[in-house]
């Protein structure tokens, strides 16, 4: 991986609710032999999304350190020399989190626990309890966020202020606004973003959720590099030029991060 | 003006550089007899935009308390029983600011001094030195921002956290991204926004700037209610339902402001 370009992508598919090993086999079959630096999978890519309650979640969530899913993904990364970002139902001593894992062939490099739980998620997930942070892989600063975090400009901004070049954004979207908002996130922060959404439905006793696909790769200046279909499986990769994310200027004298006036933003951190 | 609806609009036109009294006459002629609660004018609507230097700005800027432009606008508001928001080159003892004034028939209700100066503006304007705030007029909470402030999600967010129903946004846009970003601002904050942009060009010794029109009124959920042409003068008003700005829910359990996690946003206020 060079320091100025990276081959990045997503795998959009329809996880089957509760069928962790089936979903894992599907991901391995789809991604084995893929040439990329970073591939992003959807939120909760192995368990499915629409849990009945915390008990059901607890039976499907895994502890990363002992998870056979994670160890298989590490092996997949090692075999293909790429990084994976995936949504993951993370069981820990601190609680059960809707998490994103950044994995390579060595292990888990970073865990992000979703800060903004959506709708019924707060019935069964614990809210994220760790600060947003970035992780440098081969010279690329990667930030993680999950699904509904798109609605909170504070998330992408915090990652950008920490130097993120690329935001990896596993999602299970049911609302229509995210993809357009992520173009604004990329514009206002001068970053790349990969939104990996799922397709299909979770048809559960409590109701049916239909996910909206249209996974997207967006570039600084709000450029939509690719948007997948709303309904069909899609594996997509493209090469991005990271230098675009390191120049925050929109005119010779105007810089998106340097022009900020943080002394006037104190309202944003009031509880 | 009822507390649940308001008739709001903008006047998009081409100020002539340096011709303050001509521009004022034009605005008065266009807005006299207009039926509205709030009308928004472009940034620097009376002086024009592209100053050579601080000396030139100083000759065109006015002290609000003694400004004949402001007193004529107050009279215009009084005659027609509306509020005006206008860009204004504001000369004070503290400096010369690129400001927005909220005016009614009684006088100036609020002054906002642009926090994020764009490109060459910082050569001749002083940066805004007052906190963002909202102003309640007949039950409507109004927030002010100016042009390039669109690129900083912290601005609209701060106004929304202070209860803004409607953001009035005088602009002199030369970049292509604002209108789309303002749809995202309205979505993420659940507010209305009126972006009043100018048309035409400032052809000056230092160069020519072409302004992009397309003044816009946007609603919560990111709905574009109206967008004007890029090149023609336009006076537009519409009725908005303010209750839409007071319900921040995107699902029964998800609320755009209540779901925030400010303890994780501390990075945003670091200097």
Coordinates of N, CA, C and O in Angstrom, one line a residue, chain A residues 59-122:
Chain A
X59 N -27.1 -14.1 23.1 CA -26.8 -15.4 22.6 C -26.1 -15.3 21.2 O -25.4 -16.2 20.9
X60 N -26.2 -14.1 20.5 CA -25.5 -14.0 19.2 C -24.3 -13.2 19.3 O -23.4 -13.3 18.4
X61 N -24.1 -12.3 20.2 CA -22.9 -11.5 20.4 C -21.8 -12.3 20.8 O -21.9 -13.4 21.4
X62 N -20.6 -11.9 20.4 CA -19.4 -12.7 20.8 C -18.3 -11.8 21.4 O -18.2 -10.6 21.1
X63 N -17.5 -12.4 22.3 CA -16.3 -11.7 22.8 C -15.2 -11.8 21.7 O -14.9 -12.9 21.3
X64 N -14.8 -10.6 21.3 CA -13.8 -10.6 20.2 C -12.6 -11.5 20.5 O -12.2 -12.2 19.5
X65 N -12.1 -11.6 21.7 CA -10.9 -12.4 22.0 C -11.1 -13.8 21.7 O -10.1 -14.6 21.4
X66 N -12.3 -14.3 21.9 CA -12.5 -15.8 21.7 C -13.4 -16.1 20.6 O -13.8 -17.2 20.4
X67 N -13.8 -15.1 19.8 CA -14.8 -15.2 18.7 C -14.2 -16.0 17.6 O -13.1 -15.7 17.0
X68 N -14.9 -17.1 17.2 CA -14.5 -17.8 16.0 C -14.7 -17.0 14.7 O -14.0 -17.1 13.7
X69 N -15.7 -16.1 14.8 CA -15.9 -15.2 13.6 C -14.7 -14.3 13.4 O -14.2 -14.2 12.3
X70 N -14.3 -13.7 14.5 CA -13.1 -12.8 14.4 C -11.9 -13.5 14.0 O -11.1 -13.0 13.1
X71 N -11.6 -14.7 14.5 CA -10.4 -15.4 14.1 C -10.5 -15.8 12.7 O -9.4 -15.7 12.0
X72 N -11.6 -16.1 12.2 CA -11.8 -16.4 10.7 C -11.5 -15.2 9.9 O -10.9 -15.2 8.8
X73 N -12.0 -14.0 10.4 CA -11.7 -12.8 9.6 C -10.3 -12.4 9.6 O -9.7 -11.9 8.6
X74 N -9.6 -12.6 10.8 CA -8.2 -12.3 10.8 C -7.4 -13.2 9.8 O -6.6 -12.7 9.1
X75 N -7.8 -14.4 9.7 CA -7.2 -15.4 8.8 C -7.5 -14.9 7.3 O -6.6 -14.9 6.5
X76 N -8.7 -14.4 7.1 CA -9.1 -13.9 5.8 C -8.2 -12.7 5.4 O -7.7 -12.6 4.2
X77 N -8.0 -11.8 6.4 CA -7.1 -10.7 6.1 C -5.7 -11.1 5.9 O -5.0 -10.6 5.0
X78 N -5.2 -12.1 6.6 CA -3.9 -12.6 6.5 C -3.7 -13.2 5.1 O -2.7 -12.9 4.4
X79 N -4.6 -14.0 4.7 CA -4.6 -14.7 3.4 C -4.5 -13.8 2.2 O -3.9 -14.1 1.2
X80 N -5.2 -12.6 2.4 CA -5.4 -11.7 1.3 C -4.7 -10.4 1.4 O -4.8 -9.5 0.6
X81 N -4.0 -10.2 2.6 CA -3.2 -9.0 2.8 C -4.1 -7.8 2.7 O -3.6 -6.8 2.1
X82 N -5.3 -7.8 3.2 CA -6.1 -6.6 3.3 C -6.5 -6.3 4.8 O -6.3 -7.1 5.7
X83 N -7.1 -5.1 5.0 CA -7.7 -4.8 6.2 C -9.3 -4.9 6.1 O -9.8 -4.6 5.0
X84 N -9.9 -5.3 7.1 CA -11.4 -5.3 7.1 C -11.9 -4.4 8.2 O -11.3 -4.3 9.3
X85 N -13.0 -3.7 7.9 CA -13.8 -3.0 8.9 C -15.1 -3.6 8.9 O -15.8 -3.7 7.8
X86 N -15.6 -4.1 10.0 CA -16.9 -4.8 10.0 C -17.7 -4.4 11.2 O -17.1 -4.2 12.3
X87 N -19.0 -4.3 11.1 CA -19.9 -4.2 12.2 C -19.8 -5.5 13.0 O -19.7 -6.6 12.4
X88 N -20.0 -5.5 14.3 CA -19.8 -6.7 15.1 C -20.6 -6.5 16.4 O -20.5 -5.4 17.1
X89 N -21.4 -7.5 16.8 CA -22.1 -7.5 18.1 C -21.1 -7.9 19.2 O -20.7 -9.1 19.2
X90 N -20.6 -7.0 19.9 CA -19.4 -7.2 20.8 C -19.8 -7.4 22.2 O -20.3 -6.5 22.9
X91 N -19.6 -8.6 22.7 CA -19.9 -8.9 24.1 C -18.6 -8.7 25.0 O -17.6 -9.3 24.6
X92 N -18.7 -8.0 26.0 CA -17.6 -7.7 26.9 C -18.0 -7.7 28.3 O -19.2 -7.8 28.6
X93 N -17.0 -7.6 29.2 CA -17.4 -7.5 30.6 C -18.1 -6.2 30.9 O -18.8 -6.1 31.9
X94 N -17.9 -5.2 30.1 CA -18.5 -3.9 30.3 C -19.9 -3.8 29.7 O -20.6 -2.8 30.0
X95 N -20.3 -4.7 28.9 CA -21.6 -4.7 28.3 C -21.6 -5.3 26.9 O -20.6 -5.9 26.5
X96 N -22.7 -5.1 26.2 CA -22.8 -5.6 24.9 C -23.0 -4.4 24.0 O -23.9 -3.6 24.2
X97 N -22.0 -4.3 23.0 CA -22.0 -3.0 22.2 C -22.2 -3.3 20.7 O -21.8 -4.4 20.2
X98 N -22.8 -2.3 20.1 CA -22.9 -2.4 18.6 C -21.6 -1.7 18.1 O -21.4 -0.5 18.1
X99 N -20.7 -2.6 17.7 CA -19.3 -2.1 17.5 C -18.9 -2.2 16.0 O -19.5 -2.9 15.2
X100 N -17.8 -1.5 15.7 CA -17.1 -1.7 14.5 C -15.7 -2.1 14.8 O -15.0 -1.6 15.7
X101 N -15.2 -3.2 14.1 CA -13.8 -3.6 14.4 C -13.0 -3.4 13.1 O -13.4 -3.6 12.0
X102 N -11.8 -2.9 13.4 CA -10.8 -2.8 12.3 C -9.8 -3.9 12.5 O -9.1 -4.0 13.5
X103 N -9.7 -4.8 11.5 CA -9.0 -6.0 11.6 C -7.9 -6.1 10.5 O -8.2 -5.7 9.4
X104 N -6.8 -6.7 10.8 CA -5.9 -7.1 9.8 C -5.4 -8.5 10.1 O -5.9 -9.2 11.0
X105 N -4.4 -9.0 9.4 CA -3.9 -10.4 9.5 C -3.3 -10.6 10.9 O -3.0 -11.8 11.2
X106 N -3.0 -9.6 11.6 CA -2.4 -9.7 13.0 C -3.4 -9.8 14.1 O -3.2 -10.3 15.1
X107 N -4.6 -9.2 13.8 CA -5.6 -9.2 14.9 C -6.5 -8.0 14.8 O -6.6 -7.4 13.7
X108 N -7.1 -7.6 15.9 CA -8.0 -6.4 15.9 C -7.1 -5.2 16.2 O -6.5 -5.1 17.2
X109 N -7.2 -4.2 15.3 CA -6.4 -3.0 15.5 C -7.1 -1.9 16.3 O -6.5 -1.1 16.9
X110 N -8.4 -1.9 16.1 CA -9.2 -0.9 16.7 C -10.7 -1.3 16.9 O -11.2 -2.0 16.0
X111 N -11.3 -0.9 18.0 CA -12.7 -1.2 18.2 C -13.4 0.1 18.5 O -13.0 0.9 19.3
X112 N -14.5 0.4 17.7 CA -15.3 1.5 18.0 C -16.7 1.0 18.4 O -17.3 0.2 17.8
X113 N -17.2 1.6 19.5 CA -18.5 1.2 20.1 C -19.5 2.3 19.8 O -19.3 3.4 20.3
X114 N -20.5 2.0 19.1 CA -21.5 3.0 18.5 C -21.9 4.0 19.6 O -22.5 3.6 20.6
X115 N -21.7 5.2 19.4 CA -22.1 6.3 20.4 C -23.6 6.6 20.3 O -24.2 7.0 21.3
X116 N -24.1 6.6 19.1 CA -25.5 7.1 18.9 C -26.4 5.9 18.5 O -26.4 5.5 17.3
X117 N -27.0 5.2 19.5 CA -27.8 4.1 19.2 C -29.1 4.5 18.6 O -29.7 5.6 19.0
X118 N -29.6 3.8 17.7 CA -30.8 4.1 16.8 C -32.0 3.4 17.3 O -32.0 2.2 17.4
X119 N -33.1 4.1 17.5 CA -34.4 3.6 17.7 C -34.4 2.5 18.8 O -33.9 2.7 19.9
X120 N -34.7 1.2 18.5 CA -34.8 0.2 19.5 C -33.4 -0.3 20.0 O -33.4 -1.1 20.9
X121 N -32.4 0.1 19.3 CA -31.0 -0.5 19.7 C -30.7 -0.2 21.2 O -30.1 -1.1 21.8
X122 N -31.2 0.9 21.7 CA -30.9 1.2 23.1 C -31.7 0.2 24.1 O -31.3 0.2 25.3

